[in-house]
Amino acid sequence: MLDLLITNATLPDGRTGISVAVQDGCIAEVTPGLDAPAHEKLDAQGLLLSPHFVDPHFHMDATLSYGLPRVNQSGTLLEGIALWGELKPLLTADALIERALAYCDWAVAKGLLAVRSHVDTSDPSLLAVDALLEVRRKVAPYLDLQLVAFPQNGVLRSPGGVENLERALDKGVDVVGGIPHFERTMADGAASVKLLCEIAADRGKLVDMHCDESDDPLSRHIETLAFETQRLALHGRVTGSHCTSMHSMDNYYVSKLLPLIAESGVSVVSNPLINITLQGRHDTYPKRRGMTRVPELMAAGVNVAFGHDCVMDPWYGMGSGDMLEVAHMGLHVAQMTSQEGIRQCFEAVTTNAARVMQLENYGLEAGCDASFVLLQARDPVEAIRLRAARLKVFRKGRLLAETPAATASLHLPGRGDSTSWMVPKHAG
Ligand code: FE2
């Protein structure tokens, strides 16, 4: 007897009429038309069953703090960093944990079951580190939280930067972070990349650096990151986040850079909502979009994922943990409006993001964890278009969240009563 059998599902790759059999928290079988005895059965009615959403870039220590102690007036990254510096002395562990747990609730409701969060290691008390380690422990039964030691003030620029980061890693933080473009000079930035990659290599850790989050076309730390990845044989373990300077770089240089990134196996995480908000703020008109070259990186064979980065914090006052909103913004900013481009944006918040986090047993195949989302949509394109309701969210076979279908009841003069959920009649 199976624990759970889902029938008549559509999968992201387009297969329809699929049954997914679940036993002991794992997917036992994925096959068309299977019927078998099960403790629980769910008819998907042709709707999309997707592996759960993954956010490979977030700041959970700052989330839901919008307005504390004030709002970012200029809207720039630099004022956000300054504002975060004003907030940090006011933080308490209890309040930080409460906000992070509230955000994780939102995430689960949206089918977001794995988050990589940077945590600021600049404060020698490591208050945020201890708080998020506690959050990681608390949410472990329902959400995979991976932590990155992030020296927000610059690992070389701030006193004790290296020591604090190493102490955070000693406490159990998973990934080595960095912020080379915030160091005092380009040379210091490059030195920080080298140092941090060496720390990761020594400790067998993954690397994820905020890399070139600026509009400066000469900010080229991604080149150093790719070089150090190869030198230290860290292939597949390194991510460059943001990489917004690539938007403004010289095209000839980029034609040399893309193959170097691909060759090194460095993944790139773009954060569309935040990049379109923070970048280009020093421009008059035309204003640059500031997002990295997503389709070009993908075409070069680089693993590219989308992150949410911020929700209601010193840098960004919007957001709800909805990775379909992230994908929606990503496809607009990158002009990835072909059917293939939209599907690639869906992969950027699912499979590609899971690759960044090196999640084990992720996917919709026999042997994978039974961690998936039933969406009120019939394919990934419709899911993004509608920011579709997450009807059911399962983790390891257990139902974690349910949301009612979004359906409007219409009472139109001369038309009578009807219902609508924004799906064209010809779509099935
Ligand atoms: Fe970030």
Coordinates of N, CA, C and O in Angstrom, one line a residue, residues 55-63 84 88 91-93 96-97 100 115-136 145-155 158 161-179 196 205 208-210 241 309-310 313 315:
D55 N 15.1 29.1 -3.4 CA 15.6 30.5 -3.4 C 17.1 30.4 -3.1 O 17.5 30.2 -1.9
P56 N 18.0 30.6 -4.1 CA 19.4 30.4 -3.8 C 20.1 31.7 -3.3 O 21.3 31.7 -3.2
H57 N 19.3 32.7 -3.1 CA 20.0 34.0 -2.6 C 19.0 34.8 -1.8 O 18.1 35.4 -2.3
F58 N 19.2 34.9 -0.4 CA 18.3 35.6 0.4 C 19.1 36.2 1.6 O 20.2 35.8 1.9
H59 N 18.5 37.1 2.3 CA 19.1 37.7 3.5 C 18.0 37.6 4.6 O 17.2 38.5 4.9
M60 N 18.0 36.5 5.3 CA 17.0 36.2 6.3 C 17.2 37.0 7.6 O 16.3 37.2 8.4
D61 N 18.5 37.5 7.8 CA 18.7 38.3 9.1 C 18.1 39.7 9.0 O 17.9 40.3 10.0
A62 N 17.8 40.1 7.7 CA 17.3 41.5 7.6 C 15.8 41.5 7.2 O 15.1 42.5 7.3
T63 N 15.3 40.3 6.9 CA 13.9 40.3 6.3 C 12.9 40.8 7.3 O 13.0 40.6 8.5
W84 N 21.3 49.3 7.2 CA 21.5 48.1 7.9 C 22.5 48.2 9.0 O 22.3 47.7 10.1
K88 N 21.6 47.3 12.9 CA 22.3 46.2 13.6 C 22.4 46.4 15.1 O 22.1 45.4 15.8
L91 N 19.3 45.3 16.9 CA 18.7 43.9 16.7 C 18.8 43.1 18.0 O 19.7 43.2 18.8
T92 N 17.7 42.4 18.2 CA 17.8 41.4 19.3 C 17.6 40.0 18.7 O 16.9 39.9 17.6
A93 N 18.2 39.0 19.3 CA 18.1 37.6 18.8 C 16.6 37.2 18.7 O 16.2 36.7 17.6
L96 N 14.8 38.9 15.7 CA 15.3 38.4 14.5 C 14.8 37.0 14.2 O 14.3 36.7 13.1
I97 N 14.8 36.2 15.2 CA 14.3 34.8 15.0 C 12.8 34.8 14.7 O 12.3 34.1 13.8
A100 N 12.4 35.9 11.1 CA 12.8 34.8 10.1 C 11.8 33.7 10.1 O 11.5 33.2 9.0
V115 N 16.0 27.5 1.0 CA 16.5 28.9 0.9 C 18.0 28.9 1.3 O 18.4 28.3 2.3
R116 N 18.8 29.6 0.5 CA 20.2 29.9 0.9 C 20.2 31.3 1.3 O 19.9 32.2 0.6
S117 N 20.5 31.5 2.6 CA 20.5 32.9 3.2 C 21.9 33.3 3.6 O 22.6 32.5 4.2
H118 N 22.3 34.4 3.1 CA 23.5 35.1 3.6 C 23.2 35.6 5.0 O 22.1 36.0 5.3
V119 N 24.2 35.5 5.9 CA 24.1 36.1 7.2 C 25.3 36.9 7.5 O 26.4 36.5 7.3
D120 N 25.0 38.1 7.9 CA 26.1 39.1 8.2 C 27.0 38.7 9.3 O 26.6 38.5 10.4
T121 N 28.3 38.5 9.0 CA 29.3 38.1 10.0 C 30.2 39.3 10.5 O 31.1 39.1 11.2
S122 N 29.8 40.5 10.1 CA 30.7 41.7 10.5 C 30.7 42.0 12.0 O 31.6 42.5 12.5
D123 N 29.5 41.8 12.6 CA 29.4 42.1 14.0 C 30.1 41.0 14.9 O 29.8 39.8 14.8
P124 N 31.1 41.4 15.7 CA 31.9 40.4 16.4 C 31.0 39.6 17.4 O 31.4 38.5 17.8
S125 N 29.9 40.1 17.8 CA 29.0 39.3 18.7 C 28.4 38.1 17.9 O 28.0 37.1 18.6
L126 N 28.4 38.1 16.6 CA 27.8 37.1 15.8 C 26.3 36.8 16.2 O 25.9 35.6 16.1
L127 N 25.7 37.8 16.6 CA 24.3 37.7 17.1 C 23.4 37.1 16.0 O 22.6 36.2 16.2
A128 N 23.5 37.7 14.8 CA 22.7 37.2 13.7 C 23.0 35.8 13.3 O 22.1 35.0 12.9
V129 N 24.3 35.4 13.4 CA 24.7 34.0 13.0 C 24.1 33.1 14.0 O 23.5 32.1 13.6
D130 N 24.2 33.3 15.3 CA 23.6 32.4 16.3 C 22.1 32.3 16.1 O 21.5 31.3 16.2
A131 N 21.5 33.5 15.8 CA 20.0 33.5 15.6 C 19.6 32.7 14.4 O 18.7 31.8 14.5
L132 N 20.3 32.8 13.3 CA 19.9 32.1 12.1 C 20.3 30.6 12.2 O 19.6 29.7 11.6
L133 N 21.3 30.3 13.0 CA 21.6 28.8 13.2 C 20.4 28.2 14.0 O 20.0 27.1 13.8
E134 N 19.9 29.0 14.9 CA 18.7 28.5 15.7 C 17.5 28.4 14.8 O 16.7 27.4 14.9
V135 N 17.3 29.3 13.9 CA 16.2 29.3 12.9 C 16.4 28.0 12.0 O 15.5 27.3 11.8
R136 N 17.7 27.8 11.6 CA 17.9 26.6 10.7 C 17.5 25.3 11.4 O 16.9 24.4 10.8
L145 N 17.3 25.3 5.1 CA 17.9 26.6 5.2 C 19.4 26.4 5.2 O 20.0 25.8 6.1
Q146 N 20.1 27.0 4.2 CA 21.5 26.9 4.0 C 22.1 28.3 4.3 O 21.5 29.3 3.8
L147 N 23.1 28.4 5.1 CA 23.6 29.7 5.5 C 25.0 30.0 4.9 O 25.8 29.1 4.8
V148 N 25.1 31.3 4.5 CA 26.4 31.7 3.9 C 27.0 32.8 4.9 O 26.3 33.7 5.3
A149 N 28.3 32.6 5.2 CA 29.0 33.6 6.1 C 29.3 34.8 5.2 O 30.1 34.7 4.3
F150 N 28.6 35.9 5.5 CA 28.6 37.1 4.6 C 29.2 38.3 5.3 O 28.6 38.9 6.1
P151 N 30.4 38.6 4.9 CA 31.1 39.8 5.6 C 30.6 41.1 5.0 O 31.3 41.7 4.1
Q152 N 29.4 41.5 5.3 CA 28.7 42.7 4.7 C 29.6 43.9 4.6 O 29.6 44.7 3.6
N153 N 30.4 44.1 5.6 CA 31.3 45.3 5.6 C 32.6 45.2 4.9 O 33.5 46.0 5.0
G154 N 32.8 44.0 4.3 CA 34.1 43.7 3.6 C 35.0 43.0 4.5 O 35.3 43.4 5.6
V155 N 35.4 41.8 4.0 CA 36.2 40.9 4.9 C 37.6 41.5 5.2 O 38.1 41.3 6.3
S158 N 36.8 45.6 7.0 CA 36.3 45.8 8.4 C 37.2 45.1 9.4 O 37.7 44.0 9.1
G161 N 37.4 41.2 10.2 CA 36.5 40.6 9.2 C 36.8 39.1 9.0 O 35.8 38.3 8.9
V162 N 38.1 38.8 8.8 CA 38.4 37.4 8.5 C 38.1 36.5 9.7 O 37.5 35.4 9.6
E163 N 38.5 37.0 10.9 CA 38.3 36.2 12.1 C 36.8 35.9 12.4 O 36.4 34.8 12.7
N164 N 36.0 37.0 12.2 CA 34.6 36.8 12.5 C 34.0 35.8 11.5 O 33.1 35.0 11.9
L165 N 34.4 35.9 10.2 CA 33.9 34.9 9.2 C 34.3 33.5 9.6 O 33.5 32.6 9.5
E166 N 35.5 33.4 10.0 CA 36.0 32.0 10.3 C 35.3 31.5 11.6 O 34.9 30.3 11.7
R167 N 35.0 32.4 12.5 CA 34.2 31.9 13.7 C 32.8 31.5 13.3 O 32.3 30.5 13.9
A168 N 32.2 32.2 12.4 CA 30.9 31.8 11.9 C 30.9 30.4 11.3 O 30.0 29.6 11.5
L169 N 32.0 30.2 10.5 CA 32.1 28.8 9.9 C 32.3 27.8 10.9 O 31.8 26.7 10.8
D170 N 33.1 28.1 12.0 CA 33.3 27.2 13.1 C 32.0 26.8 13.7 O 31.8 25.7 14.2
K171 N 31.1 27.8 13.8 CA 29.8 27.5 14.5 C 28.9 26.6 13.6 O 27.8 26.2 14.1
G172 N 29.2 26.4 12.3 CA 28.4 25.5 11.5 C 27.7 26.2 10.3 O 26.9 25.6 9.7
V173 N 28.1 27.4 10.0 CA 27.6 28.1 8.8 C 28.2 27.3 7.6 O 29.3 26.9 7.6
D174 N 27.3 27.1 6.6 CA 27.6 26.2 5.5 C 28.5 26.6 4.4 O 29.3 25.9 3.8
V175 N 28.4 27.9 4.0 CA 29.0 28.4 2.8 C 29.9 29.7 3.1 O 29.5 30.4 4.0
V176 N 31.0 29.8 2.3 CA 31.8 31.0 2.5 C 31.3 32.1 1.5 O 31.2 31.9 0.3
G177 N 31.0 33.3 2.0 CA 30.6 34.4 1.2 C 31.6 35.5 1.1 O 32.8 35.4 1.6
G178 N 31.3 36.6 0.4 CA 32.2 37.7 0.3 C 31.5 38.9 -0.4 O 30.4 38.7 -0.9
I179 N 32.2 40.0 -0.5 CA 31.7 41.2 -1.1 C 32.8 42.0 -1.7 O 33.1 43.1 -1.3
L196 N 39.2 34.2 0.4 CA 38.0 33.4 0.8 C 37.8 32.1 0.0 O 37.4 31.1 0.6
K205 N 34.3 23.7 1.9 CA 33.0 24.4 1.9 C 32.7 24.9 0.5 O 33.5 25.0 -0.4
D208 N 29.9 31.3 -2.1 CA 28.8 32.1 -2.8 C 29.1 33.6 -2.5 O 28.9 34.0 -1.3
M209 N 29.6 34.3 -3.4 CA 30.0 35.7 -3.2 C 29.1 36.7 -3.9 O 28.7 36.5 -5.0
H210 N 28.7 37.7 -3.2 CA 28.2 38.9 -3.8 C 29.3 39.4 -4.7 O 30.4 39.8 -4.2
S241 N 27.1 35.8 -7.1 CA 25.7 36.3 -7.0 C 25.7 37.8 -7.6 O 26.7 38.5 -7.4
D309 N 16.6 37.5 -2.8 CA 17.5 38.5 -2.2 C 16.9 39.2 -1.0 O 17.5 39.1 0.1
C310 N 15.9 39.9 -1.2 CA 15.3 40.8 -0.1 C 13.8 40.7 -0.1 O 13.2 40.6 -1.1
D313 N 13.0 44.8 3.7 CA 14.2 45.1 4.5 C 14.8 46.4 4.0 O 14.2 47.2 3.3
W315 N 16.8 47.3 1.9 CA 17.0 47.4 0.4 C 15.7 47.4 -0.4 O 15.7 47.8 -1.5

